[in-house]
Amino acid sequence: VSRGGNHTRRPTRALVDALRRGDGAAYERLVREHTPKLLALARRYCAGHGDAQDVVQDAFLQAFRALDRFDGRAQLSTWLFRITVNCALMKLRARSRRPELRIEELQPCFSPDGHHESPIAAWAAPEDGTLERADLCAKVREAIAQLPESYRTVLVLRDLEGLSTLEAAHVIGENENTTKIRLHRARLALRTLLDPLLREGQL
Amino acid sequence: VKDECRDVTAFLDEYLERSLAADSVRVFEEHIAECADCAHFLASYRATRALAGEALRGGPAAASSAPAPMELPVPERLIEAILAARRRER
């Protein structure tokens, strides 16, 4: 997902103004332009079941409701992409019927002298291009979907959109240090969730 | 960075992003060289970062011989449904 330069800012501003005025043609332009990419993304998240179109529709409706909060810092396409990812993760979680987990329970444990409480196993990840790798990615998405929202959001901003910690902090309205800690805890939690899948000898 | 697993774990991101001071990097790397648990933890943490990015981008890009999702057509009725839902919401 690219964050474009100044040359794309002005048309975005004009389009957003038209959308805020309720200009039907502007809505149609937006939906026609962005649906192909968003649907392709949703289809990858929803592989094997037919929820992708629901995800895209949910995402657009959420975006329309949130237009007043779109601050123009991100590109419209990036913003829509982010909302679609979130809707797709929520759909995954609903489908798996797993609850949101508590972040504290997923942090590594240390003994009083500061050492890892239990032995840490080496991981063996399946190679690129294999079906096992595709299966693993689907499981990673399910695991991310189980993280509490504020942690999930930071992961999406950093690891999907590639924002810096400072940029991510601006988006979520927190300071840089809080954002940094949240990202670290999110990654530690995700590592805990993936550990049983990736320990050497499990595959 | 103190020479213990808890502290090494706390500074994993800084280490991977090369934002640790040189003397901290030295303590960090000396600990990792001596501690198999932390070496495994570092490798798995690094793998977690990479997997999160790949999975969130909708990866893997081309795992099977099935046609890429990108090539599937967009149903016109989806576009109509989104626009109709918006009109109902106003």
mmCIF file of N, CA and C in Angstrom, chain A residues 39 42-43 45-57 91 95, chain B residues 75 77-78:
data_model
loop_
_atom_site.group_PDB
_atom_site.id
_atom_site.type_symbol
_atom_site.label_atom_id
_atom_site.label_comp_id
_atom_site.label_asym_id
_atom_site.label_seq_id
_atom_site.Cartn_x
_atom_site.Cartn_y
_atom_site.Cartn_z
ATOM 1 N N LEU A 39 -11.885 -6.027 -2.770
ATOM 2 C CA LEU A 39 -12.493 -7.356 -2.870
ATOM 3 C C LEU A 39 -11.413 -8.425 -3.015
ATOM 4 N N ALA A 42 -10.102 -8.919 0.445
ATOM 5 C CA ALA A 42 -11.068 -9.631 1.290
ATOM 6 C C ALA A 42 -11.151 -11.098 0.888
ATOM 7 N N ARG A 43 -11.032 -11.378 -0.399
ATOM 8 C CA ARG A 43 -11.080 -12.784 -0.848
ATOM 9 C C ARG A 43 -9.900 -13.565 -0.309
ATOM 10 N N TYR A 45 -8.436 -12.977 2.578
ATOM 11 C CA TYR A 45 -8.717 -13.215 3.992
ATOM 12 C C TYR A 45 -9.800 -14.275 4.166
ATOM 13 N N CYS A 46 -10.765 -14.279 3.283
ATOM 14 C CA CYS A 46 -11.940 -15.142 3.454
ATOM 15 C C CYS A 46 -11.858 -16.376 2.570
ATOM 16 N N ALA A 47 -10.677 -16.791 2.193
ATOM 17 C CA ALA A 47 -10.530 -17.934 1.291
ATOM 18 C C ALA A 47 -11.333 -19.110 1.815
ATOM 19 N N GLY A 48 -12.090 -19.730 0.947
ATOM 20 C CA GLY A 48 -12.812 -20.921 1.354
ATOM 21 C C GLY A 48 -14.219 -20.649 1.854
ATOM 22 N N HIS A 49 -14.575 -19.410 2.058
ATOM 23 C CA HIS A 49 -15.981 -19.127 2.357
ATOM 24 C C HIS A 49 -16.391 -17.812 1.716
ATOM 25 N N GLY A 50 -17.674 -17.623 1.609
ATOM 26 C CA GLY A 50 -18.185 -16.554 0.737
ATOM 27 C C GLY A 50 -18.435 -15.227 1.406
ATOM 28 N N ASP A 51 -17.601 -14.854 2.397
ATOM 29 C CA ASP A 51 -17.876 -13.622 3.124
ATOM 30 C C ASP A 51 -17.216 -12.385 2.526
ATOM 31 N N ALA A 52 -16.411 -12.556 1.494
ATOM 32 C CA ALA A 52 -15.606 -11.430 1.023
ATOM 33 C C ALA A 52 -16.462 -10.234 0.614
ATOM 34 N N GLN A 53 -17.559 -10.491 -0.070
ATOM 35 C CA GLN A 53 -18.404 -9.371 -0.505
ATOM 36 C C GLN A 53 -19.036 -8.662 0.693
ATOM 37 N N ASP A 54 -19.439 -9.436 1.704
ATOM 38 C CA ASP A 54 -19.971 -8.818 2.932
ATOM 39 C C ASP A 54 -18.921 -7.925 3.579
ATOM 40 N N VAL A 55 -17.676 -8.417 3.591
ATOM 41 C CA VAL A 55 -16.592 -7.645 4.211
ATOM 42 C C VAL A 55 -16.429 -6.304 3.504
ATOM 43 N N VAL A 56 -16.423 -6.322 2.167
ATOM 44 C CA VAL A 56 -16.226 -5.080 1.414
ATOM 45 C C VAL A 56 -17.397 -4.127 1.643
ATOM 46 N N GLN A 57 -18.594 -4.681 1.653
ATOM 47 C CA GLN A 57 -19.762 -3.815 1.893
ATOM 48 C C GLN A 57 -19.707 -3.204 3.302
ATOM 49 N N LYS A 91 -14.610 -10.474 10.778
ATOM 50 C CA LYS A 91 -15.387 -11.564 10.176
ATOM 51 C C LYS A 91 -14.744 -12.920 10.506
ATOM 52 N N ARG A 95 -16.389 -15.905 12.700
ATOM 53 C CA ARG A 95 -16.511 -17.229 12.085
ATOM 54 C C ARG A 95 -15.868 -18.301 12.974
ATOM 55 N N PRO B 75 -18.405 -8.349 -9.050
ATOM 56 C CA PRO B 75 -19.821 -8.384 -9.420
ATOM 57 C C PRO B 75 -20.447 -6.989 -9.370
ATOM 58 N N ARG B 77 -23.441 -6.369 -9.025
ATOM 59 C CA ARG B 77 -24.464 -6.240 -7.974
ATOM 60 C C ARG B 77 -23.872 -5.892 -6.612
ATOM 61 N N LEU B 78 -22.573 -6.185 -6.403
ATOM 62 C CA LEU B 78 -21.938 -5.754 -5.148
ATOM 63 C C LEU B 78 -21.843 -4.232 -5.111
#
